Short mmCIF file of C-alpha atoms and ligand atoms in Angstrom, two decimals:
data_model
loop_
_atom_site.label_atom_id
_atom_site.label_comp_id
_atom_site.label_asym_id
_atom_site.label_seq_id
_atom_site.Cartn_x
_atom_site.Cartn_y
_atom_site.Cartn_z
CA UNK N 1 136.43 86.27 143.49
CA UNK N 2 135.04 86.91 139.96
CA UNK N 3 136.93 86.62 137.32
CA UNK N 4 137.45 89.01 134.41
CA UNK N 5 136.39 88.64 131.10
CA UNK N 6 137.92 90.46 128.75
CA UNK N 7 135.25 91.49 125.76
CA UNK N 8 137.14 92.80 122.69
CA UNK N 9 135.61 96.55 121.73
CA UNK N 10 133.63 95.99 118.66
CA UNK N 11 135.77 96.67 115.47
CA UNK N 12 134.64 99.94 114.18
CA UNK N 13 132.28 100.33 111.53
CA UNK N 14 133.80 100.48 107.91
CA UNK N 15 132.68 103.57 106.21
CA UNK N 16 131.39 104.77 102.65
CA UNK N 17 129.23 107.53 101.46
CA UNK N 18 126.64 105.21 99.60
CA UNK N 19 125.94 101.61 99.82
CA UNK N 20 124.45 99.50 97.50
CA UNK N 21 122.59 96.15 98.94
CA UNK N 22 122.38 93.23 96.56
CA UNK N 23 124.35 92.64 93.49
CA UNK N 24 122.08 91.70 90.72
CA UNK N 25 121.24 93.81 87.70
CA UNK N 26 119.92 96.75 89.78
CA UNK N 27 122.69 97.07 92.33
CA UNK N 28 124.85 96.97 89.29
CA UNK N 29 122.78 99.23 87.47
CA UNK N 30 122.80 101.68 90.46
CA UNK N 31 126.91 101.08 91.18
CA UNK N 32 126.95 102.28 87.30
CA UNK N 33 125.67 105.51 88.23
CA UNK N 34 127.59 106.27 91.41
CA UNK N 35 130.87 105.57 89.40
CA UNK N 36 129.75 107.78 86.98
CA UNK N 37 129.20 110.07 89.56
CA UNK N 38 132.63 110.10 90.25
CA UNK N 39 132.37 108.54 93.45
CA UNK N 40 135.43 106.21 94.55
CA UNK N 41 135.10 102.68 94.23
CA UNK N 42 134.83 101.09 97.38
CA UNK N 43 136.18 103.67 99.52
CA UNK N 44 132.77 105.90 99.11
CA UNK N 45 130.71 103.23 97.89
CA UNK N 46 130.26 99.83 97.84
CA UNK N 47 127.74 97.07 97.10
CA UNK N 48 127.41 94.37 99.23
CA UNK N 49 125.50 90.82 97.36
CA UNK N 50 124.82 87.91 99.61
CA UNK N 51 125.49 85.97 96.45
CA UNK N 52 128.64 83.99 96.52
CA UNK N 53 128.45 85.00 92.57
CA UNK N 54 127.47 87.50 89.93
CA UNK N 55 124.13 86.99 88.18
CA UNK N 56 121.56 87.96 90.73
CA UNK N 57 118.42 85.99 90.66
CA UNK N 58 119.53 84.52 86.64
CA UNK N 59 121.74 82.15 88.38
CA UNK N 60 118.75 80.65 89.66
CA UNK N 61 116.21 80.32 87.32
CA UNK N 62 115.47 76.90 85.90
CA UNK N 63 117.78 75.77 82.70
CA UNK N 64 115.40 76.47 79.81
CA UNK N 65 114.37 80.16 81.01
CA UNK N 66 114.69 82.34 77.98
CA UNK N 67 114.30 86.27 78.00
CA UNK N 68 110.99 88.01 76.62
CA UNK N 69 113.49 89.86 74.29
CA UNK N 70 116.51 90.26 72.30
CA UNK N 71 119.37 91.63 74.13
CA UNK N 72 119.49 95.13 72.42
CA UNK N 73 115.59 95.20 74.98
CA UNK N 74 117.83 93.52 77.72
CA UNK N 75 120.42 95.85 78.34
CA UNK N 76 121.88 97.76 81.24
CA UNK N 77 123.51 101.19 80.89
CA UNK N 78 126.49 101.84 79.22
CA UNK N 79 127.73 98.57 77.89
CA UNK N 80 124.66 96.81 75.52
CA UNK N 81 124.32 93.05 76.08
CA UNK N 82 126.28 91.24 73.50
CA UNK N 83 124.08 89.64 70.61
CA UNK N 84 123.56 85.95 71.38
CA UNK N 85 124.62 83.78 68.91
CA UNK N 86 121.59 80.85 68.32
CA UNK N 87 118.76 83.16 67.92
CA UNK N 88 117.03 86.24 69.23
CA UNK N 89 116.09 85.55 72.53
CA UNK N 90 118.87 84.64 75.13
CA UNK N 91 118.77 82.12 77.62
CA UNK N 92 119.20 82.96 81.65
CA UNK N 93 122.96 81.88 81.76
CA UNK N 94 123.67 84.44 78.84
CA UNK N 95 122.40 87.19 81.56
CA UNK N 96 124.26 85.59 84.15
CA UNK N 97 127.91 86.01 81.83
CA UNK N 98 126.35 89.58 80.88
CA UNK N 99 126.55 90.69 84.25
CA UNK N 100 129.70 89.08 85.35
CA UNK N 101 131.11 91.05 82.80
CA UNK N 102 129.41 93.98 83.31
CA UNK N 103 130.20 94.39 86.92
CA UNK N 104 134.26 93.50 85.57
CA UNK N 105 134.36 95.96 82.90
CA UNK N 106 133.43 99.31 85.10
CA UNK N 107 135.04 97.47 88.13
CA UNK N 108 131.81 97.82 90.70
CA UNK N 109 133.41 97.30 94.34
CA UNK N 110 130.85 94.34 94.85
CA UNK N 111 131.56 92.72 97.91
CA UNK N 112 130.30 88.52 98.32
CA UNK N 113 129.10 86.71 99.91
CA UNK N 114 127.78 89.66 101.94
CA UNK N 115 124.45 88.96 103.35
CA UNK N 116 122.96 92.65 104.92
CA UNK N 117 120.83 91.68 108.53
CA UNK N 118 119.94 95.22 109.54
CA UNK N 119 119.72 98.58 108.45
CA UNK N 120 119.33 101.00 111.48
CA UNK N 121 119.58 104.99 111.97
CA UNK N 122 122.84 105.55 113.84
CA UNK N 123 120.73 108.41 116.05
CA UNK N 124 117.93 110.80 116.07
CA UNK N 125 119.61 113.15 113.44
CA UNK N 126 117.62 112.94 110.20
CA UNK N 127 120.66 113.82 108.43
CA UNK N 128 122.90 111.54 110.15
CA UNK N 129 124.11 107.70 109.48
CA UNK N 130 122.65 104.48 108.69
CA UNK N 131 124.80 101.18 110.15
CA UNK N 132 123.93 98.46 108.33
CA UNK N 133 125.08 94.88 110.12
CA UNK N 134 126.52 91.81 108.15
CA UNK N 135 127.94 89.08 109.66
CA UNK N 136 131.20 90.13 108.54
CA UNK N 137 131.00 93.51 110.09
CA UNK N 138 129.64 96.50 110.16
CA UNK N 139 129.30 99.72 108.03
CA UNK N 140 128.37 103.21 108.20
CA UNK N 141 126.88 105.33 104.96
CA UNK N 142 124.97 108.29 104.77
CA UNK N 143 122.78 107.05 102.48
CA UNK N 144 121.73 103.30 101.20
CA UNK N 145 120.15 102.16 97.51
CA UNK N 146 118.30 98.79 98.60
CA UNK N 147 118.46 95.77 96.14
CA UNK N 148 117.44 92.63 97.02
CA UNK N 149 115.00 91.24 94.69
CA UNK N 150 112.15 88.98 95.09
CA UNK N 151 113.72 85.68 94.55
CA UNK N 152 114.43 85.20 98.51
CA UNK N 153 110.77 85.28 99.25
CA UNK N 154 108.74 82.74 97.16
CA UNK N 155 105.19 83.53 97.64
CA UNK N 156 103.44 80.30 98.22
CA UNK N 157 99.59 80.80 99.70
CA UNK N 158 97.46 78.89 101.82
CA UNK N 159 94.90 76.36 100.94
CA UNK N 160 92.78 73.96 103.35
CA UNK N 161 94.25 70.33 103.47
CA UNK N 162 97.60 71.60 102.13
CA UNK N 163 99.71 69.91 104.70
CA UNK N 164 97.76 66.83 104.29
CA UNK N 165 99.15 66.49 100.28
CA UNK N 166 100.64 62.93 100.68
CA UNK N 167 102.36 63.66 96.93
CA UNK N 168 105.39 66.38 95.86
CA UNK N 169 104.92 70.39 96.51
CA UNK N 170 107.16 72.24 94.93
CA UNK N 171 107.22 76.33 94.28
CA UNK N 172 108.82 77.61 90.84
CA UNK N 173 111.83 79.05 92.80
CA UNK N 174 112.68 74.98 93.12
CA UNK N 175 111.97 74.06 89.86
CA UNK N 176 114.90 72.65 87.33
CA UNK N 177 112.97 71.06 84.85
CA UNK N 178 110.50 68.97 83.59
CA UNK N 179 112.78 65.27 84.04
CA UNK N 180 111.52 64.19 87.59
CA UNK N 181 107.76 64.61 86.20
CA UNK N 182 107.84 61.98 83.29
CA UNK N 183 104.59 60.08 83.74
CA UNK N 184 103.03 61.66 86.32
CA UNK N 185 99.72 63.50 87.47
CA UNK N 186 100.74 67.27 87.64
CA UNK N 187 98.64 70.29 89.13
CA UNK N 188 100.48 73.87 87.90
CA UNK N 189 98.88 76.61 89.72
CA UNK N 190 99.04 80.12 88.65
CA UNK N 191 97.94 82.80 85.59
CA UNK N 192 101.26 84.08 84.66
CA UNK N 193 104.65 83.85 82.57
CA UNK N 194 106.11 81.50 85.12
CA UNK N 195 103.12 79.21 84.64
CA UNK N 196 102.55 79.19 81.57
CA UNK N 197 105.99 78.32 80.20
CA UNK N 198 106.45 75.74 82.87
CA UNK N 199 102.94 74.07 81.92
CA UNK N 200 104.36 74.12 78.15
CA UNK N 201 107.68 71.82 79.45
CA UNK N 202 105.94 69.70 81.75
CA UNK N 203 102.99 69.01 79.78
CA UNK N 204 105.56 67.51 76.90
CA UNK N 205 106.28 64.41 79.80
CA UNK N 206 103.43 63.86 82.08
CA UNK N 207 99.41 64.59 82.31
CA UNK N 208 99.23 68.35 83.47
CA UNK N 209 96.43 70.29 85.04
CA UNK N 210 96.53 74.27 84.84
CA UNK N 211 94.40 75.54 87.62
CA UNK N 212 94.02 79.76 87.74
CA UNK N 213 92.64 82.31 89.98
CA UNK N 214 91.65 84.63 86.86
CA UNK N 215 91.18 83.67 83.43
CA UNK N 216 94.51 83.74 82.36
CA UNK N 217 95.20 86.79 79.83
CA UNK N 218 97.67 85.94 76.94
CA UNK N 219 99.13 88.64 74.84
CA UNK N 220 99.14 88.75 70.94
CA UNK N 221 101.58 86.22 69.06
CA UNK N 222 103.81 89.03 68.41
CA UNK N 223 103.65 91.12 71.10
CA UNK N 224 107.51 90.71 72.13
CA UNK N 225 109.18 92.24 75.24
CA UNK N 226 110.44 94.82 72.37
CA UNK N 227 106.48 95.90 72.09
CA UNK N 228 106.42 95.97 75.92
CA UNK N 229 109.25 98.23 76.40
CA UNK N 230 107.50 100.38 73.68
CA UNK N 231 104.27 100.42 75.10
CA UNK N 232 105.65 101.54 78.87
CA UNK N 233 107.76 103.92 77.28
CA UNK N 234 105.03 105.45 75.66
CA UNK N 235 103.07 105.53 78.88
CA UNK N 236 105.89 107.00 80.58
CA UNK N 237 106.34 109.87 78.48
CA UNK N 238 102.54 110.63 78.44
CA UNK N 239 102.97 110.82 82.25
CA UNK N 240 106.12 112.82 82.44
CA UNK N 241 104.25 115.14 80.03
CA UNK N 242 101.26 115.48 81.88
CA UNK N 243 98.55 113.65 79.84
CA UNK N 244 96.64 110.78 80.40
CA UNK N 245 97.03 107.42 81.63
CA UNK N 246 98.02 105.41 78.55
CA UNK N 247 97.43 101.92 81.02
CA UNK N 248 100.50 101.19 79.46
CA UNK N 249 101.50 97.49 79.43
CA UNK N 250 99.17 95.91 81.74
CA UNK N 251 95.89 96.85 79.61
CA UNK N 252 97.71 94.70 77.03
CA UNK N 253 97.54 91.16 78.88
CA UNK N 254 99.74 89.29 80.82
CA UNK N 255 101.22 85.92 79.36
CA UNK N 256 103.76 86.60 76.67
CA UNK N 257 103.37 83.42 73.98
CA UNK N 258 107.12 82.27 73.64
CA UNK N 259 107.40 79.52 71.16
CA UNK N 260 107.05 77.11 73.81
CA UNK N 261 103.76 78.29 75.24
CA UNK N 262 102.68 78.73 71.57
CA UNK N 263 103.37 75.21 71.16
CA UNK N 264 101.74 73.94 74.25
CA UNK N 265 98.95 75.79 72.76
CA UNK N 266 98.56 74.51 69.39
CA UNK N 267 98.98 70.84 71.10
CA UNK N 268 95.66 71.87 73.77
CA UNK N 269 97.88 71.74 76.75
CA UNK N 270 96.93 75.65 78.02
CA UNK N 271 93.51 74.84 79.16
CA UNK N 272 92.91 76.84 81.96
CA UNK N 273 90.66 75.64 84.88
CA UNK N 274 89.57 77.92 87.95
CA UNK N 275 90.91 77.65 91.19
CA UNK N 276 90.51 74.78 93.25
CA UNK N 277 88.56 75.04 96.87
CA UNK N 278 91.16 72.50 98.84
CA UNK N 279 93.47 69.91 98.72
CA UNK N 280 93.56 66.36 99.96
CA UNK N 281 96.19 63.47 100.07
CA UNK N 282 95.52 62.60 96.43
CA UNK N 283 94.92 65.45 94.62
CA UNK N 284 92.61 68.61 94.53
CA UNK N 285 89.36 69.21 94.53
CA UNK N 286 86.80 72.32 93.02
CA UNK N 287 84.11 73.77 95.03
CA UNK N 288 81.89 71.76 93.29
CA UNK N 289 82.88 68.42 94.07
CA UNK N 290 84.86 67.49 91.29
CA UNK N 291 88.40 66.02 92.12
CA UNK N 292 91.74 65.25 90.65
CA UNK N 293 94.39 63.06 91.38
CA UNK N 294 97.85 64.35 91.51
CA UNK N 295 101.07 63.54 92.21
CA UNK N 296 102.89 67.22 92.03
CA UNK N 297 101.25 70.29 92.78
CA UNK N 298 103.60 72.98 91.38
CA UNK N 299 102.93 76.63 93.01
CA UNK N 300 103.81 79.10 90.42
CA UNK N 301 102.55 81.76 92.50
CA UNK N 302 105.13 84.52 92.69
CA UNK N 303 107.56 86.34 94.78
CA UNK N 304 107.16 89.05 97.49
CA UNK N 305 109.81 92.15 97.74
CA UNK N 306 112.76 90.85 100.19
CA UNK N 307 112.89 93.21 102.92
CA UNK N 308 113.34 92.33 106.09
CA UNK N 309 117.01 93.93 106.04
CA UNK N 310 115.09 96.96 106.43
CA UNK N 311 112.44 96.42 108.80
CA UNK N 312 114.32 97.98 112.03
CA UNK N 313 113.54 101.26 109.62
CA UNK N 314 109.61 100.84 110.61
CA UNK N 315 109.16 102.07 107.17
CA UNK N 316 106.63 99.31 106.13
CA UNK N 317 102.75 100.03 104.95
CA UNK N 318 99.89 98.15 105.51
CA UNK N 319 100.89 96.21 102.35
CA UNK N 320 104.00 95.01 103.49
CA UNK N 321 105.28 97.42 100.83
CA UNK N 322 107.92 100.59 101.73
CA UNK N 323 105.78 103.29 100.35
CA UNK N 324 108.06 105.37 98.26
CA UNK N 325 108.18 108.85 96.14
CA UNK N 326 110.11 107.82 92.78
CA UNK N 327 112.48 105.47 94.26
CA UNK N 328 113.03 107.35 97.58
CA UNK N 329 111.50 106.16 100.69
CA UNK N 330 108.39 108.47 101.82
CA UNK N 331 109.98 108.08 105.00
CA UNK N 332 113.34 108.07 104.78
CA UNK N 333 115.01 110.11 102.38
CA UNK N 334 118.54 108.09 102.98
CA UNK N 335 117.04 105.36 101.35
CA UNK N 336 116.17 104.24 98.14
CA UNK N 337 114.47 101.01 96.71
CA UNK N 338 115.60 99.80 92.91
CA UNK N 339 113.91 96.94 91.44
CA UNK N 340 111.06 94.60 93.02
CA UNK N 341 108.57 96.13 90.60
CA UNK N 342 106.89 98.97 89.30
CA UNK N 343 106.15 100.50 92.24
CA UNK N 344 109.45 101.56 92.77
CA UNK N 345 109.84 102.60 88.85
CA UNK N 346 108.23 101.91 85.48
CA UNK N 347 110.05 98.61 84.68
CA UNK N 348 112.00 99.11 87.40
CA UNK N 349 112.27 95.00 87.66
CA UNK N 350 113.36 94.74 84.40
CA UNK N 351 116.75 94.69 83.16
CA UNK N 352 115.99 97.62 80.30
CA UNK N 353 114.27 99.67 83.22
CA UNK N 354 116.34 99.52 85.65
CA UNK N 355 118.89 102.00 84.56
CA UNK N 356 116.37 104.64 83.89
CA UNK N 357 115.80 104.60 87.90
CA UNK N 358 118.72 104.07 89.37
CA UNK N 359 120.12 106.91 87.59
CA UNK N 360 116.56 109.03 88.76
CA UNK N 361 117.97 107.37 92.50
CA UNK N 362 121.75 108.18 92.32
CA UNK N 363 121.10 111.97 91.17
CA UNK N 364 118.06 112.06 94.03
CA UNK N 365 121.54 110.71 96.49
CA UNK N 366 124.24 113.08 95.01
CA UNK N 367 122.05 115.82 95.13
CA UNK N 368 121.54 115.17 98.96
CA UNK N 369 124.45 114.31 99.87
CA UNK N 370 126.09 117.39 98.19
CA UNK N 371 123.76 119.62 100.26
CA UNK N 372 124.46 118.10 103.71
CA UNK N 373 126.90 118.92 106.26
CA UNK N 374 129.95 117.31 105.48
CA UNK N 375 128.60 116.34 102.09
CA UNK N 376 130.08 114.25 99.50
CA UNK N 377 131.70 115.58 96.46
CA UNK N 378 130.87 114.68 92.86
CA UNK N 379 133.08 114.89 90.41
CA UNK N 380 130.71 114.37 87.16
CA UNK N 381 127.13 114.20 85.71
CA UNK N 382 125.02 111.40 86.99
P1 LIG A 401 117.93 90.01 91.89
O1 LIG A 401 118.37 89.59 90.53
O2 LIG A 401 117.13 89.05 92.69
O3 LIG A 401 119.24 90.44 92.69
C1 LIG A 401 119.18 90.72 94.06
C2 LIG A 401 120.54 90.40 94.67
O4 LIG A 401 120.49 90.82 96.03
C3 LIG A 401 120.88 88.92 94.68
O5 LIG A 401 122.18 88.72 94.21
C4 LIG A 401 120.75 88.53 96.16
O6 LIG A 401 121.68 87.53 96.54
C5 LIG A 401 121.08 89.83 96.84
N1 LIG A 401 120.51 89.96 98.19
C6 LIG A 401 119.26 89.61 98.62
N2 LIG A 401 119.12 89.91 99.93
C7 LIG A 401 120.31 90.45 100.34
C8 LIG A 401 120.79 90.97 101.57
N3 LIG A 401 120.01 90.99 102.67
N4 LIG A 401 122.06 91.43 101.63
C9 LIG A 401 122.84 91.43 100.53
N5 LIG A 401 122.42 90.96 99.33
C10 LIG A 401 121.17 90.48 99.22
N6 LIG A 401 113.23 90.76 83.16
C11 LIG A 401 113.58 91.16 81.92
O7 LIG A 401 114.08 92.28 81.76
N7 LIG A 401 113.40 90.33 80.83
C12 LIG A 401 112.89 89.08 80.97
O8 LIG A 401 112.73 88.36 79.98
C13 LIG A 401 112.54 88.62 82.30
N8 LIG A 401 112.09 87.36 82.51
C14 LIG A 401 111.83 86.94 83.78
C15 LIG A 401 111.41 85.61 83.99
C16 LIG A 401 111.18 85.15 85.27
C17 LIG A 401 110.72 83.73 85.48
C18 LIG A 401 111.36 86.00 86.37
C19 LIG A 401 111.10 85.51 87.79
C20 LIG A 401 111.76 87.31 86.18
C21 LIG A 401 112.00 87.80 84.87
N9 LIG A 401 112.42 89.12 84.65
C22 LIG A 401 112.73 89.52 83.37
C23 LIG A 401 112.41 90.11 85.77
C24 LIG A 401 113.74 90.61 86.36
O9 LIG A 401 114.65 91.00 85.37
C25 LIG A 401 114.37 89.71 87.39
O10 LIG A 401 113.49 89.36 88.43
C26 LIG A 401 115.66 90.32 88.01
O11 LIG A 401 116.44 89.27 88.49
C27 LIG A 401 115.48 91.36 89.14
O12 LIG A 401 116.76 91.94 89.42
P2 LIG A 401 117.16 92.59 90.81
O13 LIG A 401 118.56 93.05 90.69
O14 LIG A 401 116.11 93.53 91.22
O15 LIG A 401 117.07 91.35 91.84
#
């Protein structure tokens, strides 16, 4: 005789209109809109963070990160980020408070620690569901604004004799400051921001080697993230217009000289060096024979967009990129994609840009919504 096991029916999926995955500035930025929209918090939508707090990827960040700009240039829309008190340019946790507060102040049904596995197509209908799968339960929406950063996927690439490094390896997403390196032989590898103002800490305690792929491009003195945000604007207007490609910010350079970098500079600690060929169990060593000791190698190569939430969509290009139109996917008008970088948006990645397309995404959401079977009221302008 066999006995019977009695399986429980799976607890229905919860249901919203709109769902929101991740919780840091763009999530928020996006929530902003659908409550505007007149949408009901969390009963037609809902964000879901896989953060146990607010803050996004600025909770993170190592403890002497400051912003490119003053927080007027840092703000999300609707409430400006309050002035910070010591000078003009606020540190990471100063984001992190801004967007606690933010997300209390318009009351954004965020939902944490909420960590999003899948995002599937309930059925064949192109107008019909997406179930998206936490380990908390499912829900149902009719459409989805995707969120999730870049922080999740450090971006760390291959070189010969890598696993062979008998010293430390660490990527920037591990950093926390320049203590552990006092005295020692350090290797920084990479051409950007991260780099450079890492170099500029490090370089103040132990003997520090910048290696590069490029030449490393540094922008003017006093070119600000204020002069940025100018500059893209500018190109973005030229665009919507219908003239030429201004180039906007990245014909401008890439490393923005903070007062620590400028200091590291003035001492002769941002000497660039090109890219090494491999690594041994001591240290590194260039295509042309030359070697150096080491005892850290720190990879301040980058981030890749954190996706894989979405990959039962079979959306994915060649690049590993979701190709999109605006911030709609080619593929799948249900879903949008808010943040990761500019390919989603100008500044899309940044907290001043990011409101300028998640609005662009909630109105492209609303307006499809509205139109469908069964569709969603709004009660206001997006
Ligand atoms: P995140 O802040 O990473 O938020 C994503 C959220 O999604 C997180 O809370 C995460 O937990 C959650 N999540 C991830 N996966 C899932 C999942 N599967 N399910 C549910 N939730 C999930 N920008 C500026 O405007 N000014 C600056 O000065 C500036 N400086 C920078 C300096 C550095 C070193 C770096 C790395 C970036 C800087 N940026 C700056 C860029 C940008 O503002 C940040 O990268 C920003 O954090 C991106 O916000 P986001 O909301 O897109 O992603």
């Amino acid at each position: 005789m066999t006995a019977t096991v009695h399986v429980p029916p799976p607890a229905p999926a919860a249901t919203v209109d709109v769902l929101v995955i991740g919780g840091g500035q763009a999530g928020l930025a996006a929530a902003y809109y659908l409550r505007r929209s007149g949408l009901t918090a969390g009963a037609e939508y809902v964000v879901l963070d896989a953060a146990p707090a607010a803050g996004g990827a600025w909770q993170h960040n190592w403890p002497s990160l400051r912003l490119f700009s003053p927080p007027e240039y840092s703000s999300l829309p609707g409430w400006p980020m309050p002035p910070y008190p010591e000078d003009g340019y606020p540190p990471a946790s100063h984001v992190v408070d801004y967007l606690t507060r933010y997300e209390q102040r318009y009351a954004l049904p965020v939902r944490r620690p909420v960590r999003v596995q899948s995002v599937r197509r309930a059925d064949g209908d192109p107008r019909g569901r997406l179930e998206v799968d936490t380990p908390s339960g499912a829900w149902s929406a009719r459409a989805v604004i995707s969120a999730t950063g870049t922080w999740g996927r450090p971006f760390l690439p291959r070189y010969p004799g890598m696993e062979l490094f008998g010293g430390h390896q660490l990527h920037s997403a591990d950093y926390v400051g320049p203590d552990g390196f006092t005295g020692r032989r350090v290797v920084v590898v990479g051409g950007g921001n991260t780099a450079a103002q890492l170099l500029a800490e490090i370089s103040l305690v132990a003997d520090t080697t910048w290696v590069t792929l490029r030449p490393p491009r540094f922008l003017p003195d006093d070119v600000d993230g204020r002069v940025l945000f100018d500059v893209a604007t500018a190109r973005r207007r030229a665009l919507d217009a219908g003239g030429p490609d201004t180039g906007g910010v990245a014909g401008l350079g890439d490393i923005v000289m903070v007062p620590t970098v400028r200091a590291a500079r003035d001492r002769g600690d941002l000497v660039p060096q090109p890219m090494f060929e491999r690594i041994t169990p001591t240290g590194v060593v260039w295509s042309d024979g030359r070697e150096q000791r080491a005892d850290v190698i720190v990879w301040c190569t980058g981030f890749r967009p954190d996706l894989a939430h979405l990959v039962p969509l079979g959306l994915r290009g060649p690049d590993g990129r979701i190709p999109t139109v605006g911030t709609r996917a080619r593929d799948e008008p249900r879903l949008h994609l808010l943040g990761y970088g500019d390919w989603t948006g100008p500044a899309s990645a940044t907290l001043v840009g990011v409101g300028r397309t998640a609005r662009a995404a909630v109105a492209d959401i609303t307006a499809l919504l509205s139109g469908g079977e069964g569709g969603i009221r709004t009660h206001g302008a997006v």
